[in-house]
């Protein structure tokens, strides 16, 4: 069905101007003399060069750069240069305008930022097989000028907000990249508001059912919650003002994504998530009174409501690495419900919401330089390139996106490490030489092994020995990229020495067997012993794993080897898969029908069943795996290996059964298990594979593995199980 689009060009012109004026209003606070003219010039250039282009929605393309510039100004707090760059961010990529044109009109700095934006515009191109390598490129620009990444985040946010017109497979791809890389990056740059919105938008496309479910639940109790917050806040507000503090006290809902995370992490239903919102106390304090005022407010809150002693977080005294400062406490509310209270000043709040740009604005008055350190770390990592781009990406995510812990040296200096870091990581952080010779550590004066996982606040002293050298298994002990790359290069060096030695030995052995020592023969030998490289061959010889008699054996079978050639498995490719798909839908893999021709398995990580939203992933040697789009691994797979993904759907006529799990909780009642199994096997004729039940003081908690046909079948079963007396919750889980 096609609907005719009638465009009123005059009205559109008016709308464009209206949006442009809104952008000017949003950037007003940062505008200086001459800035308005610069922005106008950029707007005119963008308008002219994009004039014949439209977005997927049919809207004029110029709406997009205006919106990106507005996000940059309003939500990230960037200034004129960035607004100009945001307006022009797509012109070099998509129109006839060149970088030289930009430089001539707007100067070097602007041209450099736009060059950075253009270079990384293809980073997550669907056709690109090297996303990880490209991500590295993107980070290189970050080390150059952070504004490139900030504008890129604004660009991504606007694209995510307007993704409804994209085809489904593109939505999945873009949402996956967003949750995998952009949201953590926004988090690391301290852009909490943007991070939360990116996460929610990703979830809306990757896991629409859960998203809608939680949104609906949140909406149902909205009025009740508002009432509760009002009552909770009233006395705080009153006393805070009585004591002469100027403060804004309000309730703030948590994001859908963070609620869902909590449900998964704690394995609890929506009803048991207590912190659906947080209370914020935003103080208007002079810089020198900030800390005292925050603790004053803390004291007021905890006089009114009893605090949970385990849940005090003081990021006022030691801010987080991304610059976040705030005082968090969780208190018992009037209805016996835990409530999180966040206390901070307006300055801290602006940093919390807008991150990086705000951080710079207050830089002179702030003694925290966590973000500078972070950028410094990014530079360091980029200078230590990891041969394997994917490893690099993993290390990077692990190190730079994860939460940090603070560790003290014996002299009391503070060292920041990623959560999960070990004593060995700490040793390498101090000095490569200390790491390489580390044999143990004293943590808070107690002796611990090198693999000891450090806790926030530990004081660590490293014990070394000149006899020690880095070992292969150390790679499993450390988590920081720095330690990993140092260990690897040391092992490599070690291996090279061994290989040199092995090479000499092999040369002698071959001579004694009258085999010519040349590249060709060395290659053949490597194949014969099924080794990855000639270096491996030399190492094996040096270590005595390959001896003279083994080489003799090779001589005996040499003819075979030549005719047979080295064994190399044929790699399955997406094209091979597509050539085997023969259905009316073109490039959609029909699970069931196509499967007689194509080797497939259902991924064990998410156990998809018919009815689930799925995709196919072409593995190198194990055929196609079918994953759910909300599989915990999906985002990683789609973001990094988009070129291996094939669209897939279930064939309706399937009469097969699939294994899935149900968790049933309730009040233990006589005959409860009987009633549950009756519904499953008698009423629904579903086969059970296993059943485990825990009863504890009257609470029933059971896991049942069953075989079902599809999601409809499963949902029906869940509905009926919920009707059993005593059952309070039934949820599906992946084995
Ligand atoms: Mn764009």
XYZ file of C-alpha atoms and ligand atoms in Angstrom:
736
model
C 0.000 0.000 0.000
C 1.347 3.376 -0.948
C 0.081 6.615 0.445
C 0.759 9.691 -1.563
C 2.923 12.229 0.166
C 1.858 15.803 -0.403
C 4.526 18.248 0.616
C 3.785 21.861 1.351
C 7.155 23.416 0.609
C 6.271 26.804 2.017
C 5.144 25.299 5.340
C 8.298 23.225 5.425
C 10.460 26.312 4.998
C 8.708 27.933 7.931
C 9.207 24.805 10.041
C 12.938 24.703 9.231
C 13.329 28.326 10.323
C 11.338 27.648 13.472
C 13.648 24.791 14.390
C 16.693 26.882 13.635
C 15.478 29.642 15.951
C 14.883 27.083 18.712
C 18.502 25.988 18.286
C 19.676 29.576 18.695
C 17.641 29.918 21.878
C 19.146 26.691 23.252
C 22.690 27.927 22.642
C 22.083 31.444 23.894
C 23.931 31.063 27.195
C 27.241 30.250 25.506
C 27.004 32.724 22.631
C 29.618 35.431 22.368
C 30.050 38.268 19.923
C 30.166 37.006 16.348
C 29.021 33.477 17.271
C 25.519 33.960 15.939
C 26.930 34.853 12.530
C 29.113 31.705 12.522
C 26.144 29.498 13.359
C 24.015 31.159 10.688
C 26.751 30.579 8.122
C 26.958 26.894 9.053
C 23.175 26.570 8.966
C 22.996 28.167 5.496
C 25.707 25.867 4.184
C 24.041 22.762 5.619
C 20.615 23.826 4.351
C 21.895 24.458 0.842
C 23.955 21.290 0.541
C 21.285 18.943 1.962
C 18.446 20.692 0.129
C 17.430 17.783 -2.074
C 17.787 15.123 0.588
C 15.108 13.605 2.787
C 15.189 11.252 5.743
C 13.524 7.811 5.721
C 10.515 9.413 7.379
C 10.103 11.755 4.407
C 11.134 14.816 6.413
C 13.701 17.272 5.046
C 17.199 16.042 5.891
C 18.174 19.359 7.512
C 15.948 18.511 10.510
C 18.591 15.975 11.516
C 21.689 18.249 11.737
C 19.611 20.943 13.459
C 18.443 18.397 16.035
C 21.992 17.078 16.560
C 23.231 20.643 17.110
C 20.412 21.266 19.552
C 21.274 18.140 21.573
C 24.943 19.196 21.587
C 24.042 22.643 22.910
C 21.171 21.827 25.243
C 21.854 18.341 26.574
C 25.653 18.223 26.474
C 26.313 21.927 27.028
C 28.725 22.388 24.112
C 29.647 25.768 22.625
C 29.671 27.459 19.236
C 32.415 25.451 17.511
C 30.580 22.229 18.343
C 27.236 23.646 17.216
C 28.797 24.612 13.891
C 30.351 21.150 13.564
C 27.078 19.433 14.446
C 25.230 21.399 11.770
C 27.847 20.370 9.224
C 28.532 16.845 10.486
C 27.097 15.064 7.442
C 27.996 17.446 4.603
C 31.454 16.122 3.739
C 30.187 12.552 3.864
C 26.976 13.083 1.900
C 27.362 16.151 -0.315
C 29.803 17.848 -2.677
C 31.306 20.011 0.038
C 34.941 19.178 0.825
C 37.028 19.542 3.933
C 38.943 22.324 2.175
C 35.685 24.250 1.773
C 35.019 23.877 5.481
C 38.491 24.965 6.436
C 38.289 28.013 4.182
C 34.927 29.068 5.607
C 35.260 28.054 9.252
C 38.930 27.558 10.006
C 41.249 24.681 10.891
C 39.713 23.582 14.173
C 36.242 23.092 12.737
C 37.638 21.266 9.699
C 39.595 18.918 11.966
C 36.559 17.987 14.037
C 34.452 17.390 10.923
C 37.249 15.291 9.482
C 37.107 13.182 12.649
C 33.327 12.873 12.384
C 33.550 11.877 8.728
C 36.239 9.272 9.392
C 34.199 7.512 12.015
C 30.885 7.852 10.212
C 31.396 4.454 8.615
C 32.532 2.850 11.836
C 29.494 0.685 12.250
C 28.690 0.213 8.622
C 26.856 -3.065 8.128
C 29.320 -4.111 5.465
C 32.299 -3.504 7.608
C 33.748 -6.668 9.029
C 36.196 -4.902 11.257
C 34.027 -2.937 13.599
C 36.428 -3.379 16.451
C 39.309 -1.947 14.474
C 37.087 0.949 13.510
C 36.081 1.521 17.066
C 39.731 1.962 17.811
C 39.861 4.626 15.139
C 36.977 6.342 16.817
C 38.824 6.377 20.116
C 41.887 7.821 18.447
C 39.798 10.840 17.572
C 38.674 10.941 21.182
C 42.242 11.327 22.304
C 42.547 14.124 19.757
C 39.470 16.182 20.473
C 36.731 14.895 22.775
C 34.186 17.040 20.980
C 34.215 14.596 18.062
C 32.840 11.840 20.284
C 30.391 14.152 22.025
C 28.901 15.253 18.692
C 28.890 11.634 17.557
C 26.870 10.759 20.667
C 24.400 13.556 19.886
C 24.136 12.189 16.329
C 23.498 8.659 17.606
C 20.933 9.853 20.136
C 18.926 11.644 17.473
C 19.098 8.636 15.156
C 17.873 6.381 17.973
C 15.024 8.777 18.733
C 13.881 8.676 15.115
C 14.421 5.028 14.225
C 10.801 3.952 13.703
C 11.063 4.351 9.945
C 14.056 2.046 9.600
C 13.673 -1.585 8.506
C 13.716 -4.049 11.414
C 17.157 -5.524 10.718
C 18.718 -2.054 10.705
C 16.956 -1.175 13.940
C 18.422 -4.293 15.541
C 21.889 -3.520 14.291
C 21.867 0.117 15.342
C 20.315 -0.658 18.722
C 22.933 -3.374 19.337
C 25.826 -1.037 18.649
C 24.239 1.543 20.867
C 23.880 -0.733 23.862
C 27.283 -2.310 23.275
C 29.392 0.786 22.743
C 27.675 4.143 22.700
C 25.800 3.876 25.994
C 28.931 2.748 27.930
C 30.879 5.515 26.250
C 28.277 8.098 27.282
C 28.436 6.678 30.793
C 32.196 6.931 30.874
C 32.058 10.538 29.753
C 29.627 11.230 32.581
C 26.579 11.842 30.374
C 24.100 10.012 32.596
C 20.924 11.410 31.078
C 22.017 10.501 27.546
C 23.299 7.110 28.660
C 19.927 6.225 30.225
C 17.988 7.357 27.208
C 20.253 5.392 24.831
C 19.762 2.281 26.954
C 15.995 2.651 27.065
C 15.771 3.273 23.327
C 17.973 0.242 22.581
C 15.824 -1.949 24.763
C 12.682 -0.660 23.050
C 13.963 -2.173 19.782
C 15.934 -5.188 21.029
C 13.420 -6.443 23.566
C 10.134 -4.689 22.800
C 7.901 -7.007 24.844
C 9.780 -6.564 28.102
C 10.111 -2.864 27.437
C 6.364 -2.448 26.972
C 5.643 -4.663 29.952
C 7.742 -2.561 32.347
C 6.526 0.725 30.870
C 2.934 -0.420 31.408
C 3.636 -1.521 34.967
C 5.295 1.806 35.735
C 2.362 3.687 34.330
C -0.224 1.730 36.336
C 1.102 2.897 39.691
C 2.134 6.373 38.618
C -0.387 8.341 40.669
C 0.192 6.215 43.752
C 3.938 6.740 43.463
C 3.590 10.511 43.039
C 1.529 10.570 46.237
C 4.143 8.561 48.119
C 6.963 10.831 46.937
C 5.032 13.938 47.942
C 4.509 12.606 51.480
C 8.115 11.432 51.745
C 9.598 14.695 50.537
C 7.429 17.134 52.534
C 9.145 16.865 55.941
C 12.629 16.874 54.341
C 11.797 19.993 52.390
C 10.506 21.729 55.492
C 13.501 21.045 57.752
C 16.062 21.665 55.018
C 14.692 25.183 54.592
C 14.336 25.699 58.324
C 18.054 25.060 58.654
C 18.849 27.711 56.102
C 19.750 25.498 53.151
C 18.504 26.392 49.686
C 17.439 23.186 48.030
C 15.247 21.587 45.451
C 13.835 18.247 46.653
C 12.056 15.941 44.214
C 11.483 12.364 43.085
C 13.022 11.070 39.902
C 11.954 7.840 38.104
C 14.618 5.284 37.203
C 15.008 4.159 33.625
C 13.201 1.095 32.274
C 16.518 -0.451 31.321
C 17.944 -0.086 34.830
C 14.793 -1.606 36.355
C 15.057 -4.543 33.958
C 18.723 -4.958 34.856
C 17.829 -5.141 38.504
C 15.109 -7.732 37.846
C 17.585 -9.897 35.954
C 20.471 -9.433 38.356
C 18.477 -10.251 41.459
C 16.116 -12.620 39.667
C 13.032 -10.887 41.038
C 9.677 -9.883 39.533
C 8.837 -6.241 38.853
C 6.832 -5.989 42.064
C 9.918 -6.660 44.177
C 12.072 -3.896 42.682
C 11.993 -1.297 45.425
C 13.865 1.553 43.816
C 11.626 2.507 40.926
C 12.569 6.080 41.690
C 15.135 8.018 43.696
C 14.742 11.152 45.752
C 17.061 13.997 44.810
C 18.134 16.864 47.014
C 19.867 19.493 44.895
C 21.523 22.152 47.025
C 22.343 25.695 46.031
C 25.686 26.063 47.835
C 28.753 28.207 47.535
C 31.715 26.111 46.397
C 33.469 26.234 49.782
C 30.328 25.045 51.632
C 29.429 22.200 49.303
C 30.711 19.284 51.327
C 29.413 20.553 54.674
C 25.983 21.307 53.190
C 25.699 17.838 51.655
C 26.390 16.199 55.007
C 23.959 18.601 56.700
C 21.245 17.447 54.317
C 22.283 13.837 54.925
C 21.868 14.356 58.618
C 18.375 15.807 58.147
C 17.252 12.896 55.977
C 18.617 10.245 58.316
C 17.042 11.940 61.357
C 13.686 11.531 59.645
C 14.203 8.074 58.138
C 16.447 5.258 59.295
C 19.375 4.663 56.874
C 20.638 1.287 55.717
C 24.240 1.306 57.002
C 25.442 -0.790 54.062
C 24.188 1.643 51.485
C 26.054 4.867 52.074
C 28.024 5.995 49.016
C 30.265 9.013 49.378
C 31.322 10.283 45.977
C 31.671 13.784 47.350
C 34.967 13.047 49.102
C 36.276 10.819 46.282
C 34.465 11.463 43.002
C 34.049 8.657 40.476
C 36.522 8.425 37.629
C 34.015 9.957 35.228
C 33.696 13.027 37.412
C 30.456 12.057 39.167
C 30.043 13.613 42.633
C 27.105 12.815 44.881
C 26.150 11.486 48.295
C 23.829 8.463 48.166
C 21.984 6.820 51.020
C 19.126 4.348 51.191
C 16.594 4.910 53.960
C 13.508 3.144 55.266
C 10.410 5.000 54.122
C 7.187 5.354 56.127
C 5.599 2.270 54.538
C 8.514 -0.033 55.230
C 9.973 0.454 51.800
C 13.625 1.268 50.988
C 14.093 4.609 49.253
C 17.318 5.859 47.685
C 18.197 9.486 48.388
C 20.804 11.315 46.302
C 22.262 14.508 47.736
C 24.381 16.916 45.700
C 24.848 20.570 44.765
C 23.772 22.279 41.559
C 27.338 22.194 40.274
C 27.600 18.471 40.965
C 24.207 17.927 39.390
C 25.176 19.674 36.191
C 28.270 17.473 35.981
C 26.146 14.419 36.695
C 23.709 15.213 33.905
C 25.889 16.771 31.250
C 29.217 15.190 32.111
C 32.261 16.223 30.238
C 31.427 19.726 29.058
C 30.152 20.769 32.486
C 33.211 19.239 34.060
C 35.423 21.552 32.024
C 33.296 24.533 32.827
C 33.938 24.037 36.542
C 37.461 22.798 36.107
C 39.210 25.692 37.795
C 37.200 25.361 40.961
C 37.373 21.586 41.079
C 40.287 19.545 42.295
C 39.057 16.360 40.680
C 40.700 15.321 37.466
C 39.345 11.823 37.033
C 38.286 12.533 33.485
C 41.681 13.864 32.530
C 43.179 10.694 33.918
C 40.713 8.686 31.904
C 41.597 10.421 28.647
C 45.252 9.884 29.555
C 44.513 6.160 29.992
C 42.772 6.029 26.622
C 45.882 7.523 25.061
C 48.094 4.990 26.812
C 46.009 2.062 25.615
C 46.028 3.349 22.082
C 49.796 3.617 22.205
C 49.989 -0.032 23.216
C 48.123 -1.520 20.308
C 46.840 -5.013 20.850
C 47.425 -7.127 17.756
C 43.903 -8.461 17.870
C 41.328 -5.707 17.537
C 38.584 -7.719 19.234
C 40.779 -8.427 22.248
C 41.515 -4.760 22.341
C 37.822 -3.937 22.365
C 37.154 -6.389 25.173
C 40.019 -5.075 27.260
C 38.922 -1.587 26.532
C 35.367 -2.186 27.644
C 36.568 -4.050 30.673
C 39.013 -1.347 31.711
C 37.520 1.907 30.739
C 33.820 1.290 31.061
C 33.707 -0.693 34.254
C 33.416 0.721 37.716
C 36.645 1.551 39.438
C 38.077 0.800 42.849
C 40.554 2.887 44.808
C 43.682 1.222 46.169
C 46.352 2.711 48.408
C 50.116 2.221 48.111
C 52.097 1.628 51.350
C 52.840 5.352 51.397
C 49.186 6.269 51.035
C 49.115 7.285 47.350
C 45.806 6.551 45.611
C 45.721 4.262 42.570
C 42.589 3.708 40.504
C 41.917 0.256 39.077
C 38.935 -1.351 37.337
C 36.607 -3.440 39.475
C 37.898 -7.034 39.597
C 41.578 -6.047 39.436
C 44.054 -8.311 41.245
C 47.240 -7.771 43.230
C 49.159 -8.552 40.026
C 47.296 -5.791 38.160
C 48.289 -3.407 40.917
C 51.940 -4.475 40.593
C 51.935 -3.735 36.860
C 50.165 -0.449 37.478
C 53.046 0.602 39.764
C 55.789 -0.393 37.336
C 56.373 -3.011 34.637
C 59.456 -4.233 36.487
C 57.484 -4.671 39.707
C 54.768 -6.591 37.852
C 57.187 -8.864 36.013
C 58.914 -9.965 39.236
C 55.835 -10.090 41.497
C 55.477 -13.230 43.640
C 52.811 -12.096 46.067
C 51.472 -9.150 48.015
C 50.546 -7.905 51.411
C 47.047 -6.551 51.479
C 46.273 -4.624 54.658
C 49.408 -6.277 56.099
C 48.163 -9.790 55.334
C 49.990 -12.052 52.864
C 47.942 -12.901 49.737
C 48.645 -14.618 46.364
C 49.082 -12.596 43.152
C 45.570 -13.574 42.038
C 43.945 -11.899 45.068
C 40.988 -9.739 43.979
C 41.413 -6.261 45.442
C 38.640 -4.532 47.365
C 37.935 -0.825 47.412
C 40.214 0.853 49.985
C 42.797 -1.947 50.255
C 46.353 -0.940 51.046
C 48.735 -3.041 48.980
C 52.428 -3.772 49.196
C 53.968 -5.878 46.423
C 56.544 -8.576 47.127
C 59.015 -9.258 44.331
C 61.792 -11.727 43.586
C 64.549 -11.326 41.034
C 64.021 -14.994 40.067
C 60.431 -14.401 38.959
C 59.387 -14.033 35.294
C 55.926 -13.564 33.706
C 54.002 -16.798 33.133
C 51.414 -17.791 30.546
C 48.667 -18.281 33.149
C 49.165 -14.762 34.453
C 47.000 -13.696 31.545
C 44.055 -15.258 33.379
C 44.950 -13.467 36.578
C 45.018 -9.866 35.345
C 42.206 -7.717 33.984
C 43.883 -4.424 33.112
C 44.963 -3.871 29.530
C 48.275 -2.525 30.709
C 49.229 -5.680 32.623
C 47.948 -7.900 29.832
C 49.970 -6.243 27.109
C 53.111 -6.190 29.245
C 52.786 -9.894 30.061
C 52.100 -10.745 26.435
C 55.088 -8.876 25.101
C 57.304 -10.458 27.726
C 56.018 -13.939 26.827
C 56.495 -13.192 23.169
C 60.082 -12.179 23.790
C 60.615 -15.353 25.805
C 59.095 -17.448 23.045
C 61.248 -15.812 20.429
C 64.354 -16.785 22.358
C 63.169 -20.374 22.681
C 62.257 -20.470 18.985
C 65.701 -19.224 17.974
C 67.170 -22.014 19.987
C 64.764 -24.576 18.451
C 65.585 -23.379 14.974
C 69.235 -24.240 15.457
C 68.416 -27.668 16.842
C 66.035 -28.398 13.963
C 68.610 -27.348 11.408
C 71.073 -29.846 12.879
C 68.494 -32.645 12.980
C 67.404 -32.092 9.401
C 70.989 -32.067 8.269
C 71.564 -35.436 9.917
C 68.498 -36.809 8.082
C 69.668 -35.252 4.804
C 66.603 -33.028 4.444
C 67.339 -29.657 2.905
C 66.725 -26.850 5.333
C 64.490 -24.418 3.383
C 61.213 -22.561 3.847
C 59.249 -25.067 1.836
C 60.324 -28.024 3.954
C 59.823 -26.121 7.176
C 56.263 -25.295 6.072
C 55.594 -28.929 5.239
C 56.860 -29.994 8.625
C 54.593 -27.482 10.349
C 51.568 -28.811 8.463
C 52.565 -32.355 9.235
C 52.635 -31.678 12.967
C 49.455 -29.589 12.645
C 51.106 -26.464 13.998
C 49.901 -22.911 13.415
C 53.247 -21.447 12.435
C 56.865 -22.274 11.876
C 57.618 -20.501 15.150
C 55.451 -23.072 16.928
C 57.462 -25.766 15.209
C 60.743 -24.325 16.490
C 59.357 -23.965 20.004
C 58.166 -27.580 20.026
C 61.564 -28.746 18.901
C 63.313 -26.658 21.552
C 61.035 -28.031 24.259
C 61.751 -31.574 23.101
C 58.157 -32.227 22.066
C 59.257 -33.020 18.530
C 62.213 -35.391 18.333
C 64.307 -37.006 15.682
C 62.018 -40.032 15.459
C 59.026 -37.801 14.781
C 60.822 -36.159 11.898
C 61.720 -39.596 10.549
C 58.053 -40.465 10.617
C 57.400 -37.388 8.532
C 59.951 -38.582 6.021
C 58.109 -41.899 5.694
C 54.767 -40.277 4.984
C 56.065 -37.363 3.012
C 54.484 -38.470 -0.257
C 51.097 -38.674 1.400
C 51.484 -35.219 2.764
C 52.222 -33.788 -0.616
C 49.270 -35.314 -2.379
C 46.831 -34.664 0.418
C 47.989 -31.159 1.201
C 47.419 -29.468 4.496
C 44.027 -29.856 6.070
C 42.091 -26.671 6.143
C 38.403 -26.681 6.943
C 36.123 -24.897 4.544
C 34.612 -21.852 6.187
C 30.879 -21.419 6.100
C 29.972 -17.989 4.777
C 26.817 -15.940 4.717
C 26.762 -16.200 0.910
C 26.875 -19.993 1.058
C 23.959 -19.906 3.463
C 22.013 -17.498 1.285
C 22.523 -19.623 -1.805
C 20.859 -22.493 0.024
C 17.888 -20.452 1.171
C 15.124 -20.909 -1.323
C 11.960 -19.301 -0.147
C 9.515 -16.679 -1.242
C 10.660 -14.252 1.393
C 14.039 -13.830 -0.258
C 16.710 -13.437 2.330
C 14.912 -14.608 5.437
C 15.973 -17.934 6.805
C 12.932 -20.074 7.537
C 13.731 -22.188 10.532
C 12.449 -25.645 9.808
C 12.072 -25.459 6.056
C 15.545 -24.368 5.023
C 17.042 -26.460 7.679
C 17.149 -29.687 5.765
C 19.742 -28.055 3.582
C 21.531 -26.004 6.183
C 23.163 -27.147 9.345
C 21.748 -25.272 12.330
C 21.480 -25.402 16.099
C 19.514 -23.409 18.637
C 21.908 -21.354 20.728
C 22.335 -22.733 24.220
C 22.768 -19.292 25.752
C 19.165 -18.216 25.150
C 17.263 -21.375 24.115
C 14.966 -19.839 21.521
C 11.555 -21.377 20.932
C 9.139 -20.764 18.045
C 7.469 -17.389 18.436
C 10.567 -15.756 19.862
C 12.060 -12.899 17.891
C 15.263 -14.455 16.496
C 18.187 -14.072 14.125
C 20.666 -16.503 12.586
C 24.360 -16.244 13.248
C 26.756 -17.904 10.824
C 29.585 -19.413 12.852
C 32.884 -20.423 11.313
C 32.709 -24.126 11.966
C 29.452 -24.952 13.703
C 26.890 -23.991 11.082
C 24.172 -21.502 11.931
C 23.132 -20.735 15.463
C 19.713 -19.304 16.148
C 19.677 -16.673 18.924
C 16.877 -14.632 20.445
C 17.210 -10.911 19.691
C 17.098 -10.309 23.438
C 19.794 -12.927 24.093
C 22.482 -11.627 26.446
C 25.046 -12.222 23.692
C 23.015 -10.714 20.854
C 24.224 -7.141 21.169
C 27.854 -8.225 21.188
C 27.373 -10.491 18.147
C 25.422 -7.969 16.111
C 27.692 -5.078 16.976
C 30.920 -6.890 16.163
C 29.956 -9.421 13.526
C 27.033 -7.752 11.763
C 28.199 -9.305 8.503
C 27.574 -12.794 9.902
C 23.975 -12.161 10.845
C 21.107 -13.483 8.711
C 17.480 -12.642 9.234
C 15.489 -15.604 10.444
C 11.962 -16.521 11.359
C 10.084 -19.581 12.467
C 8.214 -21.769 10.080
C 4.625 -21.957 11.309
C 3.964 -25.626 10.522
C 6.510 -26.898 12.992
C 5.389 -29.674 15.263
C 8.613 -29.969 17.196
C 9.146 -29.319 20.857
C 11.749 -27.124 22.465
C 13.282 -27.167 25.890
C 12.753 -24.187 28.103
C 12.705 -23.422 31.814
C 10.059 -22.055 34.157
C 10.662 -20.667 37.593
C 7.639 -20.985 39.823
C 7.421 -19.271 43.190
C 4.643 -19.287 45.706
C 3.405 -20.156 49.138
C 3.955 -23.813 49.918
C 0.610 -25.498 50.266
C -0.376 -29.125 50.646
C -0.494 -30.612 47.196
C 1.035 -27.589 45.486
C 3.556 -29.653 43.549
C 0.850 -32.091 42.550
C -1.336 -29.285 41.290
C 1.503 -27.761 39.297
C 2.544 -31.021 37.660
C -1.107 -31.833 36.960
C -1.507 -28.616 34.976
C 1.714 -29.273 33.110
C 1.401 -32.910 32.208
C -2.314 -33.698 32.349
C -3.990 -30.471 31.264
C -1.306 -29.334 28.859
C 0.277 -32.684 28.004
C 3.689 -31.099 28.215
C 6.716 -33.269 28.883
C 8.890 -32.358 31.817
C 12.574 -33.082 31.754
C 13.500 -32.103 35.254
C 12.032 -30.473 38.268
C 13.861 -29.031 41.261
C 12.048 -27.565 44.210
C 13.229 -25.616 47.202
C 10.919 -25.026 50.091
C 12.050 -22.784 52.844
C 9.818 -21.752 55.756
C 6.700 -21.998 53.689
C 8.105 -20.364 50.576
C 8.067 -22.504 47.489
C 10.685 -21.919 44.792
C 10.854 -24.394 41.915
C 12.577 -24.729 38.553
C 11.009 -26.918 35.901
C 12.501 -27.799 32.536
C 9.775 -28.527 30.001
C 9.277 -29.181 26.295
C 6.931 -26.738 24.556
C 5.943 -26.033 20.942
C 6.174 -22.268 20.820
C 5.736 -19.044 22.776
C 1.944 -19.149 22.490
C 1.873 -22.604 23.989
C 4.231 -21.440 26.733
C 2.257 -18.303 27.541
C -0.943 -20.323 27.819
C 0.752 -22.679 30.209
C 2.089 -19.787 32.310
C -1.381 -18.243 32.533
C -2.835 -21.507 33.793
C -0.040 -22.124 36.264
C -0.695 -18.693 37.744
C -4.254 -19.852 38.481
C -3.000 -22.644 40.742
C -3.696 -21.778 44.369
C -0.542 -20.641 46.168
C 1.435 -19.788 43.021
C 2.457 -16.122 43.042
C 4.877 -15.893 40.162
C 5.876 -17.807 37.028
C 8.762 -16.632 34.861
C 10.594 -18.139 31.938
C 14.338 -18.545 32.215
C 17.040 -19.729 29.873
C 18.751 -22.861 31.064
Mn 24.119 12.185 11.264
